[in-house]
Short mmCIF file of C-alpha atoms in Angstrom, two decimals:
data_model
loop_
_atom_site.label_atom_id
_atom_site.label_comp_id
_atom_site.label_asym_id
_atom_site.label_seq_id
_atom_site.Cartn_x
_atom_site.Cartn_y
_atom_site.Cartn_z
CA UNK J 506 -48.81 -167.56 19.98
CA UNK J 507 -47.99 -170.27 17.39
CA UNK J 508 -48.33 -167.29 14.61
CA UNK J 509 -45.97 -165.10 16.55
CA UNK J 510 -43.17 -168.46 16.72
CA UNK J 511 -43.79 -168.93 13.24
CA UNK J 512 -43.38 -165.24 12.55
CA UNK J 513 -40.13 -165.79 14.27
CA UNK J 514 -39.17 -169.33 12.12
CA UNK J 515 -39.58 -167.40 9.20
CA UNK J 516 -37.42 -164.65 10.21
CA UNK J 517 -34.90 -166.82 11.01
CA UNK J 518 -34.83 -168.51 7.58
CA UNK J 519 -35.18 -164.86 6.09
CA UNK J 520 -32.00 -163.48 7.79
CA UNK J 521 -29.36 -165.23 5.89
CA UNK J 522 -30.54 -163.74 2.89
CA UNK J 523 -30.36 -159.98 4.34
CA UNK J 524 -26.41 -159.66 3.78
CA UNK J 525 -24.21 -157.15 2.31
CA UNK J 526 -24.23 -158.39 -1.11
CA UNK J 527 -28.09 -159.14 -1.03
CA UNK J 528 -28.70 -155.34 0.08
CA UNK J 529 -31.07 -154.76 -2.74
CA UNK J 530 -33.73 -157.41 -1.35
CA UNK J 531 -34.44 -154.99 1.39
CA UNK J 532 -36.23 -152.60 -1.05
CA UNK J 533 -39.10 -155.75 -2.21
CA UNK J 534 -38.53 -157.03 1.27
CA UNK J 535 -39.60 -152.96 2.89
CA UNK J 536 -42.68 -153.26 -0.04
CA UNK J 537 -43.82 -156.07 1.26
CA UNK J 538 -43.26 -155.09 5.21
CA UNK J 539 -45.35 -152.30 4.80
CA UNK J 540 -48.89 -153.42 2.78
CA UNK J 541 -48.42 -157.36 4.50
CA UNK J 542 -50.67 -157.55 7.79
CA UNK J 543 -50.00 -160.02 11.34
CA UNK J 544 -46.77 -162.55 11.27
CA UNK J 545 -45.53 -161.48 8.09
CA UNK J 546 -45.70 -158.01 8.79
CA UNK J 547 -43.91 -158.96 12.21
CA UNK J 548 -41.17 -160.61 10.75
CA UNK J 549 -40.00 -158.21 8.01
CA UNK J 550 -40.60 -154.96 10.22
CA UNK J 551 -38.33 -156.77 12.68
CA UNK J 552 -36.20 -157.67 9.99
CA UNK J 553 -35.89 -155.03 7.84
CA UNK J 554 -33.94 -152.19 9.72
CA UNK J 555 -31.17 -154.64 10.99
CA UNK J 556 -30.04 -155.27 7.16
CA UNK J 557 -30.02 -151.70 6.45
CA UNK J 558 -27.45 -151.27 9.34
CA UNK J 559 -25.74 -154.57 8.39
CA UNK J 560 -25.28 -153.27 4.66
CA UNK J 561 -23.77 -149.47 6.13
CA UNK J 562 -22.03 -150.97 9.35
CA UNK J 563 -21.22 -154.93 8.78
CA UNK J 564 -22.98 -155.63 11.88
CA UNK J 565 -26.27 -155.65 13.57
CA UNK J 566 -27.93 -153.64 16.31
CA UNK J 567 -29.46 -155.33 19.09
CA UNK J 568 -31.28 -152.16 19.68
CA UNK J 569 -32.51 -151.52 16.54
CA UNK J 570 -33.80 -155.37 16.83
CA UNK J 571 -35.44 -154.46 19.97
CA UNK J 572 -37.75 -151.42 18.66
CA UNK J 573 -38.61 -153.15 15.60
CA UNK J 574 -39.89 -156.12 17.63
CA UNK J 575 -42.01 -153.66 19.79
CA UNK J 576 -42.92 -151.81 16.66
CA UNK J 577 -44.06 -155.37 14.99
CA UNK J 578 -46.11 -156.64 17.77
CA UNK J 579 -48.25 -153.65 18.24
CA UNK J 580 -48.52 -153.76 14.49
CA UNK J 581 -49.41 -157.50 15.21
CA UNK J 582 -52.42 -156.08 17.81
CA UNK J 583 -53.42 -153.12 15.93
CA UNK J 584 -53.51 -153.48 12.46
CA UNK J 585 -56.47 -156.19 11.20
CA UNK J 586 -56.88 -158.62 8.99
CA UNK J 587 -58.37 -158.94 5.55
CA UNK J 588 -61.67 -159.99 5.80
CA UNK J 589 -64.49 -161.34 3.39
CA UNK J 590 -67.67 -158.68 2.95
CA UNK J 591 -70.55 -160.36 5.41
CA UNK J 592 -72.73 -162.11 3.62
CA UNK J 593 -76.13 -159.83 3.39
CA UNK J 594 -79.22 -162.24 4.05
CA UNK J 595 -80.90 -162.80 7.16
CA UNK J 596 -79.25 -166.00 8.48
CA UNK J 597 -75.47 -165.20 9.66
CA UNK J 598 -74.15 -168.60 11.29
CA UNK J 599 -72.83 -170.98 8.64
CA UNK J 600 -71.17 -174.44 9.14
CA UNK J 601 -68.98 -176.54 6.65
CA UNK J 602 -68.28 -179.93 6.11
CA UNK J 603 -65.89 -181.76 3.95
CA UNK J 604 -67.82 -184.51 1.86
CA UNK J 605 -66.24 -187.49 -1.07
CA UNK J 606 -67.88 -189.82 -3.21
CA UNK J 607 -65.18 -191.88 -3.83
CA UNK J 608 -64.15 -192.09 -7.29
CA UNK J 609 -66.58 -189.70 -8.55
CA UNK J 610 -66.46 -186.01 -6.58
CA UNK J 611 -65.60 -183.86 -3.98
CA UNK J 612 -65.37 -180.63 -1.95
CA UNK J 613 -67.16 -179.01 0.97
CA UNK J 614 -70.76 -178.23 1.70
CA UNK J 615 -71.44 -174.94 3.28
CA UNK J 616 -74.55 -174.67 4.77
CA UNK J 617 -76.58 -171.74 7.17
CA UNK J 618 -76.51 -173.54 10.97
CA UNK J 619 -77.29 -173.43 14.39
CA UNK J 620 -75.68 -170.42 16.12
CA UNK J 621 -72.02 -171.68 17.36
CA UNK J 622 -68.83 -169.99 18.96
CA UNK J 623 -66.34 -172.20 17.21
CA UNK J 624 -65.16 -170.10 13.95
CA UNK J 625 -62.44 -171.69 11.30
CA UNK J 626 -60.12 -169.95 9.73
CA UNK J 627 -60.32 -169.31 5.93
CA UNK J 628 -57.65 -172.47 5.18
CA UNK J 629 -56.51 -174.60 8.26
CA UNK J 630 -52.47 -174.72 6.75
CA UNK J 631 -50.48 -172.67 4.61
CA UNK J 632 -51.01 -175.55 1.95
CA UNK J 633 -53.69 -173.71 -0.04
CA UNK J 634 -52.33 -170.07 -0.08
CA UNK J 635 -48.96 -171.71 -1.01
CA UNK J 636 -50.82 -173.75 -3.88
CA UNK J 637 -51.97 -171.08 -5.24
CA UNK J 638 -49.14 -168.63 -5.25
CA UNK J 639 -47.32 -171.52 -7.33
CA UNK J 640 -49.88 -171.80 -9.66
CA UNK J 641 -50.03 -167.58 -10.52
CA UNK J 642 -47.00 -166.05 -8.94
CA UNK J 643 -44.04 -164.60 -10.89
CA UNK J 644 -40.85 -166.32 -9.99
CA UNK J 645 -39.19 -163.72 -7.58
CA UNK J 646 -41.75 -164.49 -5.48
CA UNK J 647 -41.92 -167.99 -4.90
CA UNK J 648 -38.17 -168.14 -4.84
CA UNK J 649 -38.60 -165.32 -1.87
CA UNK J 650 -42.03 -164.52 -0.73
CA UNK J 651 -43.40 -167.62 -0.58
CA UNK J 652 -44.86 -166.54 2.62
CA UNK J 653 -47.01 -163.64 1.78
CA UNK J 654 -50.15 -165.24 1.81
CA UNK J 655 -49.93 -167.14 4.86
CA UNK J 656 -52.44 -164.82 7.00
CA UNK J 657 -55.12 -166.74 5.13
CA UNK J 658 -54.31 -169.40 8.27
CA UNK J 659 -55.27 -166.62 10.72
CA UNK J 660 -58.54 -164.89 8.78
CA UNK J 661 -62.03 -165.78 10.09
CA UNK J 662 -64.12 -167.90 7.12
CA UNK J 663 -67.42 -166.69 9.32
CA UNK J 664 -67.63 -170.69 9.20
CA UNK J 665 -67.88 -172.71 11.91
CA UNK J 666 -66.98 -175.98 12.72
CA UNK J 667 -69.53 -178.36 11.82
CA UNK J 668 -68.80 -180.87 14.46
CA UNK J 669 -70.85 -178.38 17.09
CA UNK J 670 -73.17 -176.64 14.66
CA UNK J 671 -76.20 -178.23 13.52
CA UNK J 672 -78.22 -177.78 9.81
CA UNK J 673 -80.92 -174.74 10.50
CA UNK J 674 -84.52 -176.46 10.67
CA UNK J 675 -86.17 -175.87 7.28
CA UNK J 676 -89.02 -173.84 9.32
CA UNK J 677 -86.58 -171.22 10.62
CA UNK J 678 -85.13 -170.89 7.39
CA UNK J 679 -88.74 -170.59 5.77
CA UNK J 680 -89.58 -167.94 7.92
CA UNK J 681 -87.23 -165.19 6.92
CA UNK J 682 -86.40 -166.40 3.78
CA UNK J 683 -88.28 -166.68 0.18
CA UNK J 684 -86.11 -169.16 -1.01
CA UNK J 685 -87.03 -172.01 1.44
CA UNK J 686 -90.10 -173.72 1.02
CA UNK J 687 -92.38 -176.31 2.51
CA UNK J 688 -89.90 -178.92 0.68
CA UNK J 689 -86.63 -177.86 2.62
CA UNK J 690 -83.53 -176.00 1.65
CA UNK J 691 -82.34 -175.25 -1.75
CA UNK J 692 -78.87 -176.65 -3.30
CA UNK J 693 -76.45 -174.42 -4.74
CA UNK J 694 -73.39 -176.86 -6.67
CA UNK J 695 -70.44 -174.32 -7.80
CA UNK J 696 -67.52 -175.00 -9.79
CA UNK J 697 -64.02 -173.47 -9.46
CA UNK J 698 -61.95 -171.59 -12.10
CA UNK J 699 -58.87 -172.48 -13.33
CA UNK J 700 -56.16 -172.60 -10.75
CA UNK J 701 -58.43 -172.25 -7.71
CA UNK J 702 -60.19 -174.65 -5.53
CA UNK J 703 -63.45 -174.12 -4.17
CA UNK J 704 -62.60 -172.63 -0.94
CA UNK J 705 -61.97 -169.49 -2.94
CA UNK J 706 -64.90 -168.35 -3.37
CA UNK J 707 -66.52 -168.28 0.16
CA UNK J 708 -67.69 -164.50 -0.22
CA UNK J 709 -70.33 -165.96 -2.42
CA UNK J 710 -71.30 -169.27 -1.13
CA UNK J 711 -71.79 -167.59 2.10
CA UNK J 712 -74.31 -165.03 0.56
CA UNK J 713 -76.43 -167.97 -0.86
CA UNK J 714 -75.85 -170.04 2.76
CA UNK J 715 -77.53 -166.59 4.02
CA UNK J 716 -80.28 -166.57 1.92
CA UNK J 717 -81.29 -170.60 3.14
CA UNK J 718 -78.74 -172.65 0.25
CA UNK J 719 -76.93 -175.32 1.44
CA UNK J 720 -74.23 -175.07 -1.27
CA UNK J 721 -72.04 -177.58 -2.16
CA UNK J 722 -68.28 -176.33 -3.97
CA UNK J 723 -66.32 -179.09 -5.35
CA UNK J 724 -62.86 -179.94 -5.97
CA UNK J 725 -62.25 -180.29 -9.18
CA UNK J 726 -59.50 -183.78 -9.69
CA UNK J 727 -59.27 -182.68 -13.45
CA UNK J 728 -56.08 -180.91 -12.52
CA UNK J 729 -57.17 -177.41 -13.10
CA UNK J 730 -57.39 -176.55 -9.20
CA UNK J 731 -53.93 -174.96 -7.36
CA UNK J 732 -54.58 -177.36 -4.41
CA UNK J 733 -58.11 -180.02 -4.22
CA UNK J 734 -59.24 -182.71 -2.13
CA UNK J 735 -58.74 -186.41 -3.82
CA UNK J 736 -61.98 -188.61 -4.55
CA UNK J 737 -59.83 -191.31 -5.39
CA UNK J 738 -56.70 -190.97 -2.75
CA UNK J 739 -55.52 -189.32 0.78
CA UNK J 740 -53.29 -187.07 -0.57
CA UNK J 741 -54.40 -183.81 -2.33
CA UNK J 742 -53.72 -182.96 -5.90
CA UNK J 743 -51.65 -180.19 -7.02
CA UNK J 744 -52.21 -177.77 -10.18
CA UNK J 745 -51.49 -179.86 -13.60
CA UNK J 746 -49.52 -177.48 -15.81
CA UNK J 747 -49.15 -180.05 -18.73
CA UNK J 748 -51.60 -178.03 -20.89
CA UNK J 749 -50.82 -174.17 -18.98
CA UNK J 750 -47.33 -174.60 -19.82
CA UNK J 751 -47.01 -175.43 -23.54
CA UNK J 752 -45.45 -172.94 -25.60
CA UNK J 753 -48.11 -173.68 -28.76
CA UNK J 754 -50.62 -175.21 -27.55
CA UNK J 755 -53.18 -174.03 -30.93
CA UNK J 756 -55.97 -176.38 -31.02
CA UNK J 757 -54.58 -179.04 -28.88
CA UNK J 758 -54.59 -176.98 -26.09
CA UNK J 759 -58.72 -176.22 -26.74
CA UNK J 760 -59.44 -179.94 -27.13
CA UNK J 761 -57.40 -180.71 -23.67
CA UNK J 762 -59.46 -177.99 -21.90
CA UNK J 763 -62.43 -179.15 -23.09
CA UNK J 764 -61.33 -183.20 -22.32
CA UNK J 765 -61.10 -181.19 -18.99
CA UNK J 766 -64.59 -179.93 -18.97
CA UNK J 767 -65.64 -183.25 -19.64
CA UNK J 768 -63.94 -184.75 -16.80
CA UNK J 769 -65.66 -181.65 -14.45
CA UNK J 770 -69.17 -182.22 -15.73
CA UNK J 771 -69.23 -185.91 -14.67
CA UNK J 772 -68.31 -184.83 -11.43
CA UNK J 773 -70.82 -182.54 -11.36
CA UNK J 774 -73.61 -184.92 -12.49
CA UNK J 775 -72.15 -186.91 -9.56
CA UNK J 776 -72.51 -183.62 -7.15
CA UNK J 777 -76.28 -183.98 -8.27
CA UNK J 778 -76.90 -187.79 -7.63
CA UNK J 779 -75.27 -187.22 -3.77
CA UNK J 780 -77.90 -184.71 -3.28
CA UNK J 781 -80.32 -187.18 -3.73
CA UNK J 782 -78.37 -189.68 -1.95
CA UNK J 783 -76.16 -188.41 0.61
CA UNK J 784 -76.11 -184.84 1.38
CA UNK J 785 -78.81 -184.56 4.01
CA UNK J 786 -76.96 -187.57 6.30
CA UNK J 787 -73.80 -186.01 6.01
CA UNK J 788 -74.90 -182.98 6.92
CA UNK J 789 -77.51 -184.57 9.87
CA UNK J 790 -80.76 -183.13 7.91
CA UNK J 791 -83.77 -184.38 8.96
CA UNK J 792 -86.58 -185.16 6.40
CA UNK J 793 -88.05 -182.06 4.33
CA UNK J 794 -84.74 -179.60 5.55
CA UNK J 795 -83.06 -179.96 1.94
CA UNK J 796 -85.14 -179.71 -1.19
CA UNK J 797 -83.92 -182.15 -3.38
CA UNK J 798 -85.79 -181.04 -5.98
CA UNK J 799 -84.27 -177.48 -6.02
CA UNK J 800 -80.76 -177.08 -7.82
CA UNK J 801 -78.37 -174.10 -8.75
CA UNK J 802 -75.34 -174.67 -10.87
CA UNK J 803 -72.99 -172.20 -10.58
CA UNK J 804 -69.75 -171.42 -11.37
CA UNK J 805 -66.73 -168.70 -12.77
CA UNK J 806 -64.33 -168.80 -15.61
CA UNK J 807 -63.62 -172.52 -16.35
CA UNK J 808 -66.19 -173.26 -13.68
CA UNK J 809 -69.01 -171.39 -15.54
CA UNK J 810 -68.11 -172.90 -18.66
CA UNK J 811 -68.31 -176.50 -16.89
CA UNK J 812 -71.97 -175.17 -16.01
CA UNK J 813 -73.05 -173.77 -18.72
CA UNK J 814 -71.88 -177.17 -20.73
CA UNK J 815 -73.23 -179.37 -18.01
CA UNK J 816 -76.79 -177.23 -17.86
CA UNK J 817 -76.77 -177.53 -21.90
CA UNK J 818 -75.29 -180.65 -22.74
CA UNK J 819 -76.76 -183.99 -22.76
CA UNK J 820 -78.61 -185.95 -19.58
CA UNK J 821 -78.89 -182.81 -17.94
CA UNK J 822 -80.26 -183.85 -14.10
CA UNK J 823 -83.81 -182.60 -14.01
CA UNK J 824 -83.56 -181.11 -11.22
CA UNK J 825 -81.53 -178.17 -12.27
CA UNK J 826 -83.96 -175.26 -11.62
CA UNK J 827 -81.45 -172.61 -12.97
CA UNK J 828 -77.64 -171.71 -13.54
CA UNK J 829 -75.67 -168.72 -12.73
CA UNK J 830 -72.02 -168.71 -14.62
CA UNK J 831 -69.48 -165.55 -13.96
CA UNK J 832 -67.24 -164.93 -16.81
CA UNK J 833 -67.78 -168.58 -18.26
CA UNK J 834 -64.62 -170.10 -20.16
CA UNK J 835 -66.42 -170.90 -23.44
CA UNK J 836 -64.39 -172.06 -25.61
CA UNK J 837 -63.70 -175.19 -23.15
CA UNK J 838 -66.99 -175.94 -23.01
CA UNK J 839 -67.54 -178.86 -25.69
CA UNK J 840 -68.51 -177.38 -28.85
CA UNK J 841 -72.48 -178.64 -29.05
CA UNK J 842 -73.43 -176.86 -26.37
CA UNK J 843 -71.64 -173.65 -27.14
CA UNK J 844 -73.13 -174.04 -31.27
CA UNK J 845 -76.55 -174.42 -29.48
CA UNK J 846 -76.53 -170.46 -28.71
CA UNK J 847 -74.17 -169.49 -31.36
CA UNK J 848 -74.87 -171.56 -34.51
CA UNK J 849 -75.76 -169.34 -37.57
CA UNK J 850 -75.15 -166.24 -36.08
CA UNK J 851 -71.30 -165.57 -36.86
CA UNK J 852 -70.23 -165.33 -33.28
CA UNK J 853 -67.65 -166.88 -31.00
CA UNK J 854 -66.32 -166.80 -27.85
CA UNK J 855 -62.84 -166.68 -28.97
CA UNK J 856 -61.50 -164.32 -26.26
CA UNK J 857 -62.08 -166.58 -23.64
CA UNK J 858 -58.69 -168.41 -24.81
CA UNK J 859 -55.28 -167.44 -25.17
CA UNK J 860 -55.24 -166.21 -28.75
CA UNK J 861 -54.65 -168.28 -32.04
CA UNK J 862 -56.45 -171.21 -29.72
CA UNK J 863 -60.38 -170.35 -30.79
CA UNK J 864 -62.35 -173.47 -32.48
CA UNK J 865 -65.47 -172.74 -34.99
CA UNK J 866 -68.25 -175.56 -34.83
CA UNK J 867 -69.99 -175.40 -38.12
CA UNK J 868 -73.16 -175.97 -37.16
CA UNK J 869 -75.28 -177.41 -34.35
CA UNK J 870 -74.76 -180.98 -33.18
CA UNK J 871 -76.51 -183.45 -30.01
CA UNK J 872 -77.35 -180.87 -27.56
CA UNK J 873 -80.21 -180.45 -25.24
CA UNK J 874 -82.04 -178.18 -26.72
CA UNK J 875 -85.20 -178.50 -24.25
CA UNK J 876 -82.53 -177.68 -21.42
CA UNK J 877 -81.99 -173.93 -23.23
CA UNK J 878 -85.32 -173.20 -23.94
CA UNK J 879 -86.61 -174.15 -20.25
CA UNK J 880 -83.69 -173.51 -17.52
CA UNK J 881 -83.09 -169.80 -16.73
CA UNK J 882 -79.12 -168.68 -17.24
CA UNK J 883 -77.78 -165.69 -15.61
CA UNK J 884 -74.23 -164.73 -17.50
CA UNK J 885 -72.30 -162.18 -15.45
CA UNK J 886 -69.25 -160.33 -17.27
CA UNK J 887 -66.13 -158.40 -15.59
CA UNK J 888 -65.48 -155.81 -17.72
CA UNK J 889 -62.56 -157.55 -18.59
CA UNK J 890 -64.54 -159.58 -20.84
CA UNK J 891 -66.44 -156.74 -22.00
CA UNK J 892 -66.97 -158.76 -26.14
CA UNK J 893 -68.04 -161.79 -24.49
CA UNK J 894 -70.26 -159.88 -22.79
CA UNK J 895 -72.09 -158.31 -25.94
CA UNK J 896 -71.91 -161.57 -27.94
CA UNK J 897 -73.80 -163.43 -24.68
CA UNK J 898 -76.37 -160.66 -24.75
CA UNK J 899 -77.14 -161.71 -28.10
CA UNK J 900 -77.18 -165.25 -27.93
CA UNK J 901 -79.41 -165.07 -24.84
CA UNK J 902 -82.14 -162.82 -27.00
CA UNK J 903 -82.72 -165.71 -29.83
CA UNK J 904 -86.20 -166.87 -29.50
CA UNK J 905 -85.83 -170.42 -28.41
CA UNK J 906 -83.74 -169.12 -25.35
CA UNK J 907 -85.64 -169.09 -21.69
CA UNK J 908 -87.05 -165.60 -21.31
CA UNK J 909 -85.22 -165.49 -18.24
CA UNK J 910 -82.48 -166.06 -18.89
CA UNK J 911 -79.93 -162.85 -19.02
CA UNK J 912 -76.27 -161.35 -19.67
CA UNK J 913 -74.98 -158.61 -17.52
CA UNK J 914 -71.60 -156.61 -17.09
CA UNK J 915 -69.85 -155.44 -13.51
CA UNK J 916 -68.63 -152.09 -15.01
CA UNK J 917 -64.92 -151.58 -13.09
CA UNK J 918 -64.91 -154.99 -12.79
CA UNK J 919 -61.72 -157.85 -13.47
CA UNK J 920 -61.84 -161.35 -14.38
CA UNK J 921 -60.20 -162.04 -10.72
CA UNK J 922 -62.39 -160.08 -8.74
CA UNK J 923 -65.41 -162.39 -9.17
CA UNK J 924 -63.52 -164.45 -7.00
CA UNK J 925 -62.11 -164.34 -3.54
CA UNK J 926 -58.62 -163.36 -4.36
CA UNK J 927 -58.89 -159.81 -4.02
CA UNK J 928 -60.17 -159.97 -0.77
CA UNK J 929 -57.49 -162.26 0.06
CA UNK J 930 -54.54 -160.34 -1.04
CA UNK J 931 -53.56 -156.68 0.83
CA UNK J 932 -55.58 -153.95 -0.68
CA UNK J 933 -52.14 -152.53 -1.95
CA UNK J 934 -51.09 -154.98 -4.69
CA UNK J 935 -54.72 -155.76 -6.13
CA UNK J 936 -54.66 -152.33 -8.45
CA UNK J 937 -50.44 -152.34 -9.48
CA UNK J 938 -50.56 -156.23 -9.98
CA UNK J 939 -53.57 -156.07 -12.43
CA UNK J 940 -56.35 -157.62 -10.21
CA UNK J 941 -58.83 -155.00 -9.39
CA UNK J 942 -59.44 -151.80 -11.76
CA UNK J 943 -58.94 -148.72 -9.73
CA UNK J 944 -61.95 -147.22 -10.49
CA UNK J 945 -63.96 -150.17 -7.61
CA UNK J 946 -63.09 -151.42 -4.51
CA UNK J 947 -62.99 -155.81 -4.23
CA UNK J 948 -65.77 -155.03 -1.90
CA UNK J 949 -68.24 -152.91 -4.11
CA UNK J 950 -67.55 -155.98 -7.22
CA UNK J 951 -68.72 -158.08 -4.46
CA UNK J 952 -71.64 -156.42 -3.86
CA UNK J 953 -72.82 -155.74 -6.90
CA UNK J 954 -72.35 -159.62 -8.19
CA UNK J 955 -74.11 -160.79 -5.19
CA UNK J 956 -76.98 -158.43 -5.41
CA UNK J 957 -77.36 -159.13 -9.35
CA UNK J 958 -77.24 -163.20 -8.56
CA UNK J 959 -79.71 -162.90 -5.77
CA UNK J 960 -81.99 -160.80 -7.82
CA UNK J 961 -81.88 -163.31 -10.87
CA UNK J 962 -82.95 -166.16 -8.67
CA UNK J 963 -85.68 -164.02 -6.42
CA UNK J 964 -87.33 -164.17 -9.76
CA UNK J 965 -86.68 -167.68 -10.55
CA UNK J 966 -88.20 -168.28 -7.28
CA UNK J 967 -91.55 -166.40 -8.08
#
């Protein structure tokens, strides 16, 4: 009921734009009315057929608004929701809890639970989907749409509240899944991209909470996430567009990515000391349910870049067992610890920048170079970033790499649909706006990047 009054709100601050002389927003407006699902949906379909008669007859019919009402509530009923692909390992309850270190990190730790009725929706407000249609939306809509994402209030996360589910004992996780052994649970830590948070990529941190990982997504305070939770203050922190926005930003732009990166890798080295410290009370774990021992970084676009540099670099926690990047930013990774895979071998990562912003690192400087010969890296590529892809493949074959460690390409795959987003958005706009290559569903990506991951770290876990 509070969707269908705020269906109504809407509608009623919609109206006064539906005149005469603002006939022509009908046409976006009917677009949008018929790929949109629940309140939205309601609204325009309600909406819509009362500003065609306005524009040919100067007035409205009260029997037009009528039909359209009965028209948008059984669309309301009928038609469903988006929804995320269910995760594909054995466990299926999951619970999530918000967590801060103040000062240092935060985010939310998602974690396979006791079996509980009380689901959450994918965002509690419309603060996140509105976040993040400022941060990547064209003008028009902002100015006029700025709605069109709000179902993400009324979409099931498959989480549930973690106030009346409790952590899964370690010995029902051990028995159905390889992953969990005599020491507890597993710890997956993922990074965000640029211009996300780490809500956005539940599809996947609910296919690791399946598998037994409690994972652990932070909120990045570097300002590179649309919307993330303060360490350091109550009120959340809105996309910085200081470096986005410059018209030529050349090198300067590079170097205030990768002070950036640095910024996100302390936080992430902070992620790994509240493992040891403060995970399993937050989450009510009882001795030998979490292995501390037992980490996964992970992480896509400026995320993977954070973990490759953070799995690379310097003071690397030892108890990073392996890392899984998707589409990793690298130029914004600080340049040791891309020249550690790239030195002498005339290759760069310059595509993963805007161009005229690529750096060359003569030659190779402090880097961990213990950390690349021992911890396994899994690189997936969208096809999007089909060169990056072939210069990883090549970088990951030197010698003095970990044998396990591997590159692999998602044919029909975009840089976006690594991520939640085309799950998020109606299936309708994903191929015209650019986000999902017609030739695979947002579904069939996510399968295939879930399957490769869990396959990489089934053999990490021989």
């Amino acid at each position: 009921m509070s969707q269908l009054l705020e269906a109504m709100l809407i509608g009623s601050q919609l109206l006064p734009l539906l005149q005469p002389d603002t006939a022509y927003l009908t046409i976006p407006l009917l677009a949008i009315g018929c790929i949109q699902t629940k309140f939205t949906r309601l609204c325009l379909v309600s909406l819509l057929p009362n500003a065609i008669l306005t524009t040919i007859q100067g007035t409205p019919s009260l029997t037009c608004t009528m039909v359209t009402a009965i028209v948008g509530l059984a669309l309301w009923h009928w038609v469903p929701l988006p929804t995320l692909p269910k995760p594909t390992g054995p466990l299926q309850d999951f619970a999530a809890k918000r967590f801060c270190v103040p000062g240092r990190c935060a985010g939310l730790v998602v974690y396979p639970c006791t079996t509980s009725t009380t689901t959450l929706p994918y965002t509690p407000t419309t603060a996140l989907p509105r976040a993040f249609l400022d941060f990547g939306a064209p003008a028009v809509v902002k100015k006029y749409f700025w709605f069109v994402l709000d179902h993400w209030i009324c979409m099931d996360s498959q989480l549930h509240s973690s106030i009346s589910s409790q952590l899964l004992s370690a010995a029902e996780a051990k028995s159905v899944s390889t992953f969990v052994g005599d020491d507890g649970m597993p710890v997956v830590i993922f990074s965000h991209g640029n211009g996300a948070n780490g809500t956005l990529y539940s599809a996947m941190l609910l296919e690791l909470a399946s598998h037994g990982f409690v994972c652990i997504t932070l909120d990045h305070n570097d300002g590179s996430s649309c919307l993330a939770q303060s360490h350091s203050s109550k009120e959340p922190l809105p996309f910085d567009r200081d470096y986005s926005e410059a018209t030529n930003p050349g090198d300067a732009y590079v170097w205030g990515r990768r002070y950036q990166c640095s910024t996100r890798i302390e936080e992430v080295k902070a992620a790994c000391q509240y493992v040891q410290t403060s995970l399993s009370e937050d989450i009510g774990a009882q001795s030998g349910q979490v292995d501390k021992s037992s980490v996964v970084l992970a992480g896509h676009s400026f995320g993977g870049g954070t973990m490759y540099a953070t799995t690379l670099g310097v003071d690397v926690p030892q108890t990073i067992k392996a890392s899984v990047v998707y589409d990793p930013a690298m130029d914004w990774s600080p340049p040791e610890t891309r020249a550690l895979l790239t030195s002498n071998m005339g290759l760069s990562f310059t595509q993963d920048c805007p161009p005229g912003h690529a750096y060359h690192h003569p030659a190779v400087v402090k880097a961990n170079l213990s950390a690349v010969q021992s911890i396994p890296l899994l690189v997936l590529y969208s096809s999007e970033w089909d060169g990056s892809w072939r210069s990883m493949t090549k970088c990951l074959a030197q010698p003095h790499v970990c044998s396990q460690s591997q590159a692999k390409k998602i044919s029909g795959s975009t840089h976006v649909s690594l991520s939640d987003t085309c799950h998020l958005l109606p299936a309708a706009m994903t191929v015209p706006l650019g986000l999902l290559d017609s030739s695979k569903s947002a579904t069939a990506v996510t399968d295939e990047q879930r399957a490769l991951t869990m396959a990489f770290l089934a053999k990490v876990w021989q």
